[in-house]
Every structure is written in structure tokens, then in C-alpha cells.
Amino acid sequence: MSFNSLGLSDALLKAISKKGYTTPSPIQQKAIPPVLEGKDVLASAQTGTGKTAGFTLPILQLLSQGKHLSHRPVRALILTPTRELAAQILANIKEYSEFLDLRSAVIFGGVNQKPQVAQLRQGVDILVATPGRLIDLQNQGLISLAKVEILVLDEADRMLDMGFLRDIERILKVLPTKRQNLLFSATFSKDIKKLAMGILHNPVHVEATPENTTVDAIIQKVYPVAKEKKTELIIKLITEGNWKQILVFTRTKQGANKLTESMISAGIKAAAIHGNKGQGARTKALAGFKDGSLTALVATDIAARGLDIPLLPHVVNFELPNIPEDYVHRIGRTGRAGASGEAISLFSPDETVFLRDIEKLVGLKLPIENIKGFEPDPNASKEPIKQGQGRQQRDSTPRKPKTDTSNRSSNNSFGPRRPSQNNDRRSNR
Ligand code: AMP
């Protein structure tokens, strides 16, 4: 299949070809036609599938065909959870709309609002926004959403995880009721389904990869390791393997900082990216990682979400995620676009419950490899780590993991789960 057969205009085809895309990705093949027909769409797709073009290309076409109002009110609103994702979507829109007479802008928090407001005043057809800053400007009467024709909720699952549900509901109240709605999410929890049901009308369902399954191109390995030896092991893997670009996940911001410092002391060019870092530091770290001046980017789940890092050869879970869906998001950073990648998890005995939850979710038994000299003490405690010293993210409601009633016997299923510990699963990120 080619882009020509999807019904896109010449101006868009020209921009697509300039970008170097030759074949539409599966999500683009499935999403573009119904969006062009004006239908609501519920899409299951994660970052790396080409989903951004899947919704932005048809939106650009619809807007360029629609009637132009001289003052250019916002006609398409794209909500995203993070600043980085918002900025990336805008960058894509700018490229795809090069040969169209459409204006686009992005607004997000953490930076001065003045330039954003000035841009809005000049008229913007497509606005990409994070919910917080949008509400802020709306409350100040600096933005009108009364002419929105198309609403996109991108990475809806992550928006709920980050506690944006109330903000989304407030935004919905100021939008015209008659509009086209597109919702993209990598996972479909009960909360997402409820949100989708409240927003979408007779949606067309499209899916890029089966929900919660991991890509075949990714080689997944679990290295059991004593907790206190994880830093030494990751440094050994990077230096001895001569790895050039590695994305490392930690559970907490503090953990990310600490590991980054240790890596730097060991001569590895590394930077941390998490919620406590200012926008400038985050952008700089990501740029350094992309251009190769940084070898390792150490990230928390929320900060890493939505980052467009193409063809990453290595992803390492320095700590296993306590939300099993995050494992799928994390390893989705490697093995993209047909390239193979490696996702390594450093697994200490106190993460036994997390590993079990992940294996249940992905429906796979992850292969275990022991590395000599790093094996954990067989008598080490398998009690889950204590969490929750930090503040809870906004008003987020942590997902409750399913209770494991199975009695699977394997070398990974150790002690009993302690549900009380799960309530703070989203803190500190
Ligand atoms: P996304 O999932 O939207 O973040 O896109 C992931 C990456 O794939 C981005 O770097 C896009 O520029 C790229 N991409 C999107 N669509 C295509 C396509 N049809 N062919 C090649 N690359 C693409």
C-alpha cells in the first residue's frame, strides 16, 4: 500500500515524500481513511508505530478543505500528557503542513506563557497542548476553544496516569458538543474505556499492535542481580559491550540522579531526565542523547513517555517498573521499525512481585540469564521494596494491579504479594 491510495492531497503527499516516508505504517493505513471520513476513532497504538502521522495527516487535510475563518480560531485541539510529546507532535505537524496554508502552535507549562499567548493572538488552526497550561490560559480568558471541530486525546492512558482526568473533563465542557473525536492509547484499562465511552460516538476501532503484547523483534532478557550490585553490572554491560546508545529506566527520580552520577564517575556520558528537571535540561539531555554526545539517558517512566528516539539498540530496566504496563512502554523503545533491539531487566529479589505481574501481562515467561559474580544471595528477602516517600502525582489514581491467585511455581514466583504496598506505585516519578 502507498500513501497515494489513502486519499491524501498532493500537498500532503509532497510533504510525506520530503520526509522520506514511502509506505504508510499499519496504524496509518487503518486510521487515516476513517479520520478523513470524519468518523470518531479509538486507536490502540504506542509511540513508535507512526501514530502521530496517523492522526495529524488526515486532520491537516480536513482543516485545509474546511472553510477558513479570517481570525483563525483553533479548529483542531491535540491534548498530550508531556511537554516533549507536545513539542514532537508540533514539529511533525510543521513538516507535514509545509505546503498548506495552516498555522499550528504548541502550549505547555514550565515555560513563560507570553510567547505562547502572542502566537495564539495571531490565530492558530491546530493547537497541541498539555492539559494544565491549556486550562491555565483558558481560565485567564486568553484562549477560545469554541470553534474546535476535532479533538485528539493522545496517549490517553498516560494522561490518566498523570492525573489529568479532571483537567480533561474541564476542557471537554468548553468544547462544542458537535465535533470529531480521536483517542489514542497504548493500553486499555477500565478507566480508559470509560473515558472513551464518554467522549467517542460510534468510533471506528483501529489497532497497531495487539494490546499489551511485546514486539517479536525485541530480545528480552532478565539478569538476576543483587540489588547493591546493579550499578556495577550496568556499568560493566555498557563499557564491556561498548554500547553507544542506551536508555535506562529507574523507578524514581532520586534513583535516576544517583545512577547518572555513578555512570559519570565511571566515565560514561550520561544524563537524567525526570519530572524534577527543568524544560531546558530535559530538552538538552534528549538532544545530546539523539546526536550521540550522550551514551546513556536515565529516565523515569513519566519523563520518557512519548519521546521519539528512533531505532534504539538497548533498553535497560535498571529497576523493574511497579506498574506492569510500563514494562511494555519501556521496551517499546527498542526494536522499532523492523530493527531488532535488546531489552534487559536487572532483577533483584525484592522485585519478584513486579516481574510476576509483568509476565502475567505480556503472557510470556521472560528468559533468565545469570551473570557470574552478580547473582543475588539465594536467601535475600523477596519482600517488595517500600515505596511512597514522595508526593503523589497530582490527583492521579494508581492502577490497582490484578490480584494474583495463581500458584505458579517457577524460579520467579517467590513470596506472597502484599497489596498494601501497591497504593503508592506512582509516587516519586
Ligand atoms: P510516532 O509513533 O508517531 O512517534 O512515530 C515514530 C517515528 O516513525 C517518527 O520518527 C516518525 O517520523 C516515523 N514515521 C512515521 N510514519 C512513518 C512512515 N510511514 N515511514 C517511515 N517512518 C515513519
Short mmCIF file of C-alpha atoms and ligand atoms in Angstrom, two decimals:
data_model
loop_
_atom_site.label_atom_id
_atom_site.label_comp_id
_atom_site.label_asym_id
_atom_site.label_seq_id
_atom_site.Cartn_x
_atom_site.Cartn_y
_atom_site.Cartn_z
CA MET A 1 0.00 0.00 0.00
CA SER A 2 1.16 3.55 -0.74
CA PHE A 3 0.24 6.91 0.71
CA ASN A 4 -1.39 7.83 -2.63
CA SER A 5 -4.11 5.25 -2.11
CA LEU A 6 -5.14 6.71 1.25
CA GLY A 7 -6.86 9.71 -0.29
CA LEU A 8 -4.39 12.33 0.91
CA SER A 9 -3.95 15.58 -1.01
CA ASP A 10 -0.96 16.38 -3.23
CA ALA A 11 0.31 18.96 -0.76
CA LEU A 12 0.45 16.31 1.96
CA LEU A 13 1.93 13.66 -0.33
CA LYS A 14 4.69 16.09 -1.25
CA ALA A 15 5.50 16.70 2.42
CA ILE A 16 5.39 12.97 3.21
CA SER A 17 7.78 12.21 0.40
CA LYS A 18 10.07 15.01 1.56
CA LYS A 19 10.09 13.33 4.99
CA GLY A 20 11.26 10.16 3.26
CA TYR A 21 8.24 8.01 4.13
CA THR A 22 7.40 5.56 1.37
CA THR A 23 4.88 3.19 2.94
CA PRO A 24 2.21 4.02 5.49
CA SER A 25 2.64 2.13 8.76
CA PRO A 26 -0.19 -0.25 9.81
CA ILE A 27 -1.76 2.32 12.15
CA GLN A 28 -1.62 4.94 9.39
CA GLN A 29 -3.26 2.56 6.91
CA LYS A 30 -6.03 1.87 9.38
CA ALA A 31 -6.56 5.30 10.93
CA ILE A 32 -6.20 7.73 8.03
CA PRO A 33 -9.29 6.67 6.00
CA PRO A 34 -11.85 6.82 8.86
CA VAL A 35 -10.45 10.12 10.14
CA LEU A 36 -10.76 11.56 6.62
CA GLU A 37 -14.37 10.41 6.59
CA GLY A 38 -15.00 12.45 9.71
CA LYS A 39 -15.51 9.45 11.96
CA ASP A 40 -14.55 9.14 15.61
CA VAL A 41 -11.62 6.78 16.10
CA LEU A 42 -10.44 4.73 19.04
CA ALA A 43 -6.88 3.62 18.36
CA SER A 44 -4.64 1.24 20.19
CA ALA A 45 -1.12 2.33 19.37
CA GLN A 46 2.03 3.23 21.15
CA THR A 47 4.81 5.65 20.33
CA GLY A 48 6.99 4.30 17.56
CA THR A 49 4.13 2.99 15.42
CA GLY A 50 3.79 6.18 13.39
CA LYS A 51 0.59 7.11 15.16
CA THR A 52 1.33 10.83 15.08
CA ALA A 53 1.17 10.95 11.29
CA GLY A 54 -1.83 8.61 11.56
CA PHE A 55 -3.91 11.38 13.04
CA THR A 56 -2.12 14.59 12.00
CA LEU A 57 -2.12 13.91 8.25
CA PRO A 58 -5.89 13.44 7.90
CA ILE A 59 -6.55 16.32 10.30
CA LEU A 60 -4.42 18.62 8.16
CA GLN A 61 -6.33 17.53 5.11
CA LEU A 62 -9.73 18.08 6.75
CA LEU A 63 -8.74 21.52 8.01
CA SER A 64 -7.30 22.61 4.68
CA GLN A 65 -10.53 21.58 2.96
CA GLY A 66 -12.76 23.28 5.55
CA LYS A 67 -13.75 26.89 5.49
CA HIS A 68 -11.07 29.31 6.56
CA LEU A 69 -12.14 31.90 9.07
CA SER A 70 -10.13 35.08 8.86
CA HIS A 71 -9.28 35.23 12.56
CA ARG A 72 -8.19 31.58 12.56
CA PRO A 73 -9.79 30.13 15.67
CA VAL A 74 -8.46 26.81 16.99
CA ARG A 75 -10.20 24.13 14.90
CA ALA A 76 -8.16 21.09 15.96
CA LEU A 77 -7.02 20.52 19.53
CA ILE A 78 -4.49 17.81 20.34
CA LEU A 79 -4.04 17.01 24.02
CA THR A 80 -0.93 15.15 25.13
CA PRO A 81 0.46 14.20 28.53
CA THR A 82 4.01 15.58 28.29
CA ARG A 83 5.80 18.63 27.00
CA GLU A 84 8.22 16.57 24.96
CA LEU A 85 5.46 14.73 23.19
CA ALA A 86 3.60 18.00 22.56
CA ALA A 87 6.74 19.55 21.06
CA GLN A 88 7.36 16.48 18.90
CA ILE A 89 3.82 16.45 17.57
CA LEU A 90 4.09 20.12 16.67
CA ALA A 91 7.40 19.51 14.89
CA ASN A 92 5.70 16.78 12.82
CA ILE A 93 2.71 18.99 12.04
CA LYS A 94 5.00 21.78 10.85
CA GLU A 95 6.73 19.39 8.46
CA TYR A 96 3.55 17.79 7.15
CA SER A 97 1.82 21.15 6.65
CA GLU A 98 4.71 22.81 4.84
CA PHE A 99 2.70 23.10 1.61
CA LEU A 100 -0.61 24.03 3.26
CA ASP A 101 -1.91 27.34 4.49
CA LEU A 102 -2.41 26.25 8.10
CA ARG A 103 -0.97 27.58 11.31
CA SER A 104 -0.03 25.42 14.26
CA ALA A 105 1.29 26.07 17.75
CA VAL A 106 2.10 24.28 20.97
CA ILE A 107 1.44 25.28 24.55
CA PHE A 108 2.78 23.58 27.68
CA GLY A 109 3.74 24.52 31.20
CA GLY A 110 7.15 25.09 32.72
CA VAL A 111 7.98 27.96 30.39
CA ASN A 112 6.86 31.58 30.13
CA GLN A 113 3.35 31.84 28.73
CA LYS A 114 3.92 35.16 26.90
CA PRO A 115 5.27 33.83 23.59
CA GLN A 116 2.52 31.20 23.56
CA VAL A 117 -0.17 33.84 24.13
CA ALA A 118 1.30 36.07 21.43
CA GLN A 119 1.12 33.20 18.97
CA LEU A 120 -2.46 32.38 19.91
CA ARG A 121 -3.43 36.03 19.32
CA GLN A 122 -2.20 35.81 15.72
CA GLY A 123 -4.53 32.89 15.05
CA VAL A 124 -3.81 29.16 15.21
CA ASP A 125 -5.66 26.43 13.29
CA ILE A 126 -4.15 23.47 15.14
CA LEU A 127 -3.17 23.63 18.76
CA VAL A 128 -1.12 20.97 20.55
CA ALA A 129 -1.37 21.32 24.32
CA THR A 130 -0.73 19.72 27.66
CA PRO A 131 -3.88 19.95 29.78
CA GLY A 132 -2.50 22.07 32.64
CA ARG A 133 -1.31 25.03 30.58
CA LEU A 134 -4.40 24.89 28.39
CA ILE A 135 -6.70 25.21 31.40
CA ASP A 136 -4.48 27.95 32.76
CA LEU A 137 -4.76 30.06 29.62
CA GLN A 138 -8.43 29.26 29.29
CA ASN A 139 -9.03 30.49 32.86
CA GLN A 140 -7.21 33.71 32.04
CA GLY A 141 -9.52 34.20 29.06
CA LEU A 142 -6.57 34.04 26.68
CA ILE A 143 -7.83 31.23 24.51
CA SER A 144 -11.14 30.28 22.97
CA LEU A 145 -11.98 26.69 22.16
CA ALA A 146 -15.49 27.42 20.91
CA LYS A 147 -14.66 26.58 17.30
CA VAL A 148 -12.90 23.26 17.86
CA GLU A 149 -14.03 20.73 15.24
CA ILE A 150 -11.58 17.92 16.01
CA LEU A 151 -10.30 16.77 19.38
CA VAL A 152 -7.41 14.32 19.80
CA LEU A 153 -6.51 12.70 23.10
CA ASP A 154 -3.05 11.29 22.52
CA GLU A 155 -1.56 8.77 24.94
CA ALA A 156 -4.79 8.88 26.86
CA ASP A 157 -3.66 6.16 29.27
CA ARG A 158 -0.69 8.21 30.32
CA MET A 159 -2.82 11.31 30.74
CA LEU A 160 -4.97 9.42 33.22
CA ASP A 161 -1.88 8.02 34.96
CA MET A 162 -0.61 11.55 35.36
CA GLY A 163 -3.87 12.65 36.95
CA PHE A 164 -5.21 14.72 34.07
CA LEU A 165 -8.72 13.25 34.12
CA ARG A 166 -10.28 16.25 35.83
CA ASP A 167 -8.48 18.66 33.53
CA ILE A 168 -9.70 16.73 30.50
CA GLU A 169 -13.25 16.86 31.81
CA ARG A 170 -12.97 20.61 32.30
CA ILE A 171 -11.66 21.07 28.78
CA LEU A 172 -14.46 18.94 27.32
CA LYS A 173 -17.00 21.29 28.91
CA VAL A 174 -15.77 24.27 26.90
CA LEU A 175 -15.63 22.48 23.56
CA PRO A 176 -18.53 22.45 21.09
CA THR A 177 -20.51 19.24 21.58
CA LYS A 178 -20.57 18.54 17.87
CA ARG A 179 -17.02 17.56 16.93
CA GLN A 180 -14.90 14.68 15.71
CA ASN A 181 -13.01 12.80 18.43
CA LEU A 182 -9.90 10.66 18.20
CA LEU A 183 -8.48 8.78 21.17
CA PHE A 184 -5.09 7.08 21.11
CA SER A 185 -3.88 4.86 23.91
CA ALA A 186 -1.30 2.11 24.28
CA THR A 187 -3.25 0.27 26.96
CA PHE A 188 -6.95 -0.06 27.70
CA SER A 189 -7.75 -0.14 31.38
CA LYS A 190 -11.30 0.18 32.68
CA ASP A 191 -10.75 3.91 33.21
CA ILE A 192 -9.65 4.45 29.62
CA LYS A 193 -12.63 2.54 28.31
CA LYS A 194 -14.91 4.68 30.46
CA LEU A 195 -13.30 7.88 29.23
CA ALA A 196 -13.55 6.70 25.62
CA MET A 197 -17.20 5.79 26.01
CA GLY A 198 -17.97 9.25 27.37
CA ILE A 199 -16.23 11.05 24.51
CA LEU A 200 -16.46 8.97 21.33
CA HIS A 201 -19.56 8.40 19.20
CA ASN A 202 -19.70 5.11 17.28
CA PRO A 203 -15.94 5.02 17.00
CA VAL A 204 -14.04 3.00 14.45
CA HIS A 205 -11.60 0.78 16.37
CA VAL A 206 -8.09 0.55 14.99
CA GLU A 207 -5.15 -1.32 16.41
CA ALA A 208 -1.45 -1.23 15.56
CA THR A 209 -0.16 -3.99 17.80
CA PRO A 210 -2.18 -6.29 19.99
CA GLU A 211 -2.74 -4.76 23.38
CA ASN A 212 -0.07 -5.45 25.96
CA THR A 213 1.98 -7.79 23.89
CA THR A 214 5.64 -7.19 23.29
CA VAL A 215 7.17 -6.88 19.87
CA ASP A 216 8.81 -10.03 18.49
CA ALA A 217 11.84 -8.10 17.25
CA ILE A 218 12.80 -7.33 20.84
CA ILE A 219 15.10 -9.74 22.59
CA GLN A 220 14.09 -9.71 26.22
CA LYS A 221 16.38 -10.89 28.99
CA VAL A 222 16.27 -10.85 32.74
CA TYR A 223 19.52 -10.76 34.70
CA PRO A 224 19.05 -11.67 38.35
CA VAL A 225 21.35 -9.43 40.34
CA ALA A 226 21.93 -8.44 43.95
CA LYS A 227 20.34 -5.03 44.47
CA GLU A 228 23.61 -3.43 45.60
CA LYS A 229 25.43 -4.72 42.52
CA LYS A 230 23.09 -3.30 39.89
CA THR A 231 25.14 -0.15 39.31
CA GLU A 232 28.33 -2.15 38.89
CA LEU A 233 26.59 -4.51 36.47
CA ILE A 234 25.10 -1.83 34.24
CA ILE A 235 28.45 -0.03 34.02
CA LYS A 236 30.09 -3.34 33.06
CA LEU A 237 27.45 -4.03 30.40
CA ILE A 238 27.86 -0.61 28.83
CA THR A 239 31.64 -0.44 28.91
CA GLU A 240 32.44 -4.07 28.05
CA GLY A 241 29.69 -4.26 25.43
CA ASN A 242 30.85 -0.91 24.02
CA TRP A 243 27.21 0.23 23.91
CA LYS A 244 26.73 3.58 22.24
CA GLN A 245 23.12 4.49 22.97
CA ILE A 246 21.29 3.11 25.91
CA LEU A 247 18.05 4.16 27.53
CA VAL A 248 17.90 3.21 31.20
CA PHE A 249 14.80 3.22 33.33
CA THR A 250 14.66 3.75 37.07
CA ARG A 251 11.57 3.81 39.23
CA THR A 252 12.30 7.09 40.96
CA LYS A 253 13.77 10.50 40.22
CA GLN A 254 16.26 10.09 43.05
CA GLY A 255 17.28 6.72 41.65
CA ALA A 256 17.80 8.27 38.21
CA ASN A 257 20.04 11.00 39.65
CA LYS A 258 22.09 8.59 41.70
CA LEU A 259 22.66 6.18 38.84
CA THR A 260 23.57 9.02 36.47
CA GLU A 261 26.20 10.27 38.92
CA SER A 262 27.70 6.79 39.23
CA MET A 263 27.83 6.38 35.46
CA ILE A 264 29.52 9.75 35.01
CA SER A 265 32.10 8.80 37.67
CA ALA A 266 32.76 5.62 35.67
CA GLY A 267 33.44 7.69 32.55
CA ILE A 268 30.09 7.10 30.83
CA LYS A 269 28.49 10.16 29.30
CA ALA A 270 25.07 10.14 30.94
CA ALA A 271 22.18 12.45 31.83
CA ALA A 272 18.97 12.00 33.78
CA ILE A 273 15.53 13.00 32.58
CA HIS A 274 12.66 13.17 35.04
CA GLY A 275 9.89 15.35 36.37
CA ASN A 276 12.14 17.48 38.59
CA LYS A 277 14.32 18.57 35.70
CA GLY A 278 13.52 21.90 34.09
CA GLN A 279 12.40 22.03 30.49
CA GLY A 280 15.80 23.29 29.33
CA ALA A 281 17.66 20.40 30.98
CA ARG A 282 15.23 17.85 29.58
CA THR A 283 15.47 19.19 26.04
CA LYS A 284 19.27 19.34 26.26
CA ALA A 285 19.55 15.78 27.58
CA LEU A 286 17.30 14.43 24.86
CA ALA A 287 19.16 16.33 22.13
CA GLY A 288 22.52 15.05 23.45
CA PHE A 289 21.20 11.52 23.51
CA LYS A 290 19.90 11.75 19.97
CA ASP A 291 23.05 13.28 18.50
CA GLY A 292 25.28 10.72 20.20
CA SER A 293 27.11 13.05 22.59
CA LEU A 294 25.45 11.18 25.48
CA THR A 295 25.74 7.41 25.76
CA ALA A 296 23.13 6.83 28.43
CA LEU A 297 19.85 8.55 29.16
CA VAL A 298 18.48 7.62 32.56
CA ALA A 299 14.76 8.20 32.73
CA THR A 300 11.69 7.68 34.86
CA ASP A 301 8.62 6.32 33.12
CA ILE A 302 6.65 9.52 33.04
CA ALA A 303 9.54 11.60 31.68
CA ALA A 304 10.35 9.06 28.98
CA ARG A 305 6.83 8.71 27.79
CA GLY A 306 6.31 9.80 24.21
CA LEU A 307 9.94 10.52 23.45
CA ASP A 308 10.70 9.83 19.82
CA ILE A 309 14.04 8.08 19.90
CA PRO A 310 14.37 6.07 16.71
CA LEU A 311 15.99 2.65 16.48
CA LEU A 312 17.31 2.31 19.97
CA PRO A 313 19.52 -0.77 20.28
CA HIS A 314 19.39 -1.16 24.07
CA VAL A 315 16.84 -0.52 26.76
CA VAL A 316 17.75 -1.46 30.30
CA ASN A 317 15.34 -1.68 33.17
CA PHE A 318 17.70 -0.80 35.98
CA GLU A 319 14.69 -1.36 38.17
CA LEU A 320 11.59 -3.20 37.09
CA PRO A 321 8.53 -1.00 36.81
CA ASN A 322 5.94 -1.46 39.54
CA ILE A 323 3.15 -0.81 37.01
CA PRO A 324 3.39 -3.77 34.62
CA GLU A 325 2.08 -1.80 31.61
CA ASP A 326 5.14 0.44 31.93
CA TYR A 327 7.31 -2.54 31.01
CA VAL A 328 5.57 -2.69 27.64
CA HIS A 329 6.03 1.05 27.13
CA ARG A 330 9.68 0.91 28.15
CA ILE A 331 10.74 -1.93 25.91
CA GLY A 332 8.71 -0.45 23.05
CA ARG A 333 11.66 1.96 22.74
CA THR A 334 13.72 -0.70 21.08
CA GLY A 335 13.16 -2.97 18.09
CA ARG A 336 11.33 -0.26 16.18
CA ALA A 337 10.52 -0.24 12.50
CA GLY A 338 11.68 -3.79 11.96
CA ALA A 339 15.09 -3.28 13.59
CA SER A 340 15.98 -5.69 16.34
CA GLY A 341 16.70 -4.48 19.84
CA GLU A 342 17.53 -5.77 23.24
CA ALA A 343 15.60 -5.11 26.43
CA ILE A 344 17.46 -6.14 29.55
CA SER A 345 15.97 -6.14 33.02
CA LEU A 346 18.18 -6.12 36.09
CA PHE A 347 16.08 -8.03 38.53
CA SER A 348 16.71 -8.10 42.28
CA PRO A 349 14.84 -10.45 44.64
CA ASP A 350 12.69 -7.64 46.09
CA GLU A 351 11.20 -7.13 42.60
CA THR A 352 9.80 -10.65 42.41
CA VAL A 353 6.20 -9.43 42.53
CA PHE A 354 6.84 -6.88 39.77
CA LEU A 355 8.38 -9.50 37.49
CA ARG A 356 5.46 -11.81 38.10
CA ASP A 357 2.97 -9.02 37.23
CA ILE A 358 4.87 -8.21 34.02
CA GLU A 359 4.97 -11.83 32.90
CA LYS A 360 1.25 -12.13 33.53
CA LEU A 361 0.53 -9.03 31.49
CA VAL A 362 2.66 -9.89 28.48
CA GLY A 363 1.77 -13.57 28.70
CA LEU A 364 5.41 -14.61 28.46
CA LYS A 365 7.95 -16.17 30.72
CA LEU A 366 10.94 -13.86 30.37
CA PRO A 367 14.22 -15.69 29.84
CA ILE A 368 16.57 -15.55 32.80
CA GLU A 369 20.34 -15.41 32.39
CA ASN A 370 22.72 -15.48 35.31
CA ILE A 371 25.84 -13.37 35.17
CA LYS A 372 28.70 -14.80 37.14
CA GLY A 373 29.67 -12.77 40.15
CA PHE A 374 26.42 -10.77 40.21
CA GLU A 375 23.91 -13.41 41.29
CA PRO A 376 21.77 -12.38 44.24
CA ASP A 377 22.05 -14.18 47.54
CA PRO A 378 19.55 -17.06 47.29
CA ASN A 379 18.37 -16.20 50.79
CA ALA A 380 17.79 -12.49 50.07
CA SER A 381 14.40 -11.13 51.02
CA LYS A 382 11.76 -11.23 48.30
CA GLU A 383 9.63 -8.68 50.14
CA PRO A 384 8.61 -5.84 47.80
CA ILE A 385 10.50 -2.61 48.21
CA LYS A 386 8.91 0.06 50.33
CA GLN A 387 7.74 2.99 48.27
CA GLY A 388 5.80 6.18 48.56
CA GLN A 389 8.07 8.56 50.40
CA GLY A 390 7.35 11.11 47.70
CA ARG A 391 4.31 13.13 46.84
CA GLN A 392 1.59 11.55 44.74
CA GLN A 393 1.38 12.87 41.17
CA ARG A 394 -1.39 15.45 41.04
CA ASP A 395 -4.70 13.72 41.66
CA SER A 396 -3.77 10.51 39.93
CA THR A 397 -5.35 7.28 40.96
CA PRO A 398 -2.82 4.50 40.79
CA ARG A 399 -3.96 1.49 38.83
CA LYS A 400 -4.67 -1.43 41.08
CA PRO A 401 -2.85 -4.47 39.85
CA LYS A 402 -4.84 -7.63 39.50
CA THR A 403 -4.52 -9.92 42.47
CA ASP A 404 -2.55 -12.97 41.66
CA THR A 405 -4.44 -16.03 42.76
CA SER A 406 -2.45 -18.46 40.69
CA ASN A 407 0.04 -20.69 42.33
CA ARG A 408 2.53 -20.74 39.54
CA SER A 409 5.67 -22.43 40.59
CA SER A 410 8.75 -21.17 38.86
CA ASN A 411 12.05 -19.73 39.88
CA ASN A 412 10.48 -16.28 39.69
CA SER A 413 7.34 -16.71 41.74
CA PHE A 414 8.55 -16.34 45.22
CA GLY A 415 6.84 -14.90 48.27
CA PRO A 416 3.25 -13.66 48.52
CA ARG A 417 2.21 -10.26 47.17
CA ARG A 418 1.50 -7.50 49.64
CA PRO A 419 -1.34 -5.46 48.19
CA SER A 420 -0.98 -2.64 50.69
CA GLN A 421 2.30 -1.69 49.09
CA ASN A 422 0.75 -1.05 45.74
CA ASN A 423 -1.10 2.09 46.67
CA ASP A 424 1.97 4.21 46.19
CA ARG A 425 3.04 2.69 42.93
CA ARG A 426 3.02 6.00 41.11
CA SER A 427 4.93 8.16 43.60
CA ASN A 428 8.37 9.63 43.17
CA ARG A 429 8.38 9.63 39.38
P1 AMP B 1 5.38 8.07 16.20
O1 AMP B 1 4.91 6.70 16.60
O2 AMP B 1 4.29 8.89 15.64
O3 AMP B 1 6.11 8.75 17.34
O4 AMP B 1 6.45 7.90 15.01
C1 AMP B 1 7.64 7.22 15.20
C2 AMP B 1 8.68 7.57 14.15
O5 AMP B 1 8.35 6.99 12.88
C3 AMP B 1 8.84 9.06 13.87
O6 AMP B 1 10.24 9.34 13.85
C4 AMP B 1 8.22 9.28 12.52
O7 AMP B 1 8.85 10.35 11.84
C5 AMP B 1 8.46 7.96 11.83
N1 AMP B 1 7.42 7.61 10.84
C6 AMP B 1 6.10 7.84 10.92
N2 AMP B 1 5.45 7.35 9.85
C7 AMP B 1 6.39 6.79 9.05
C8 AMP B 1 6.33 6.10 7.79
N3 AMP B 1 5.20 5.89 7.16
N4 AMP B 1 7.50 5.67 7.27
C9 AMP B 1 8.67 5.86 7.94
N5 AMP B 1 8.78 6.49 9.11
C10 AMP B 1 7.65 6.95 9.68
#
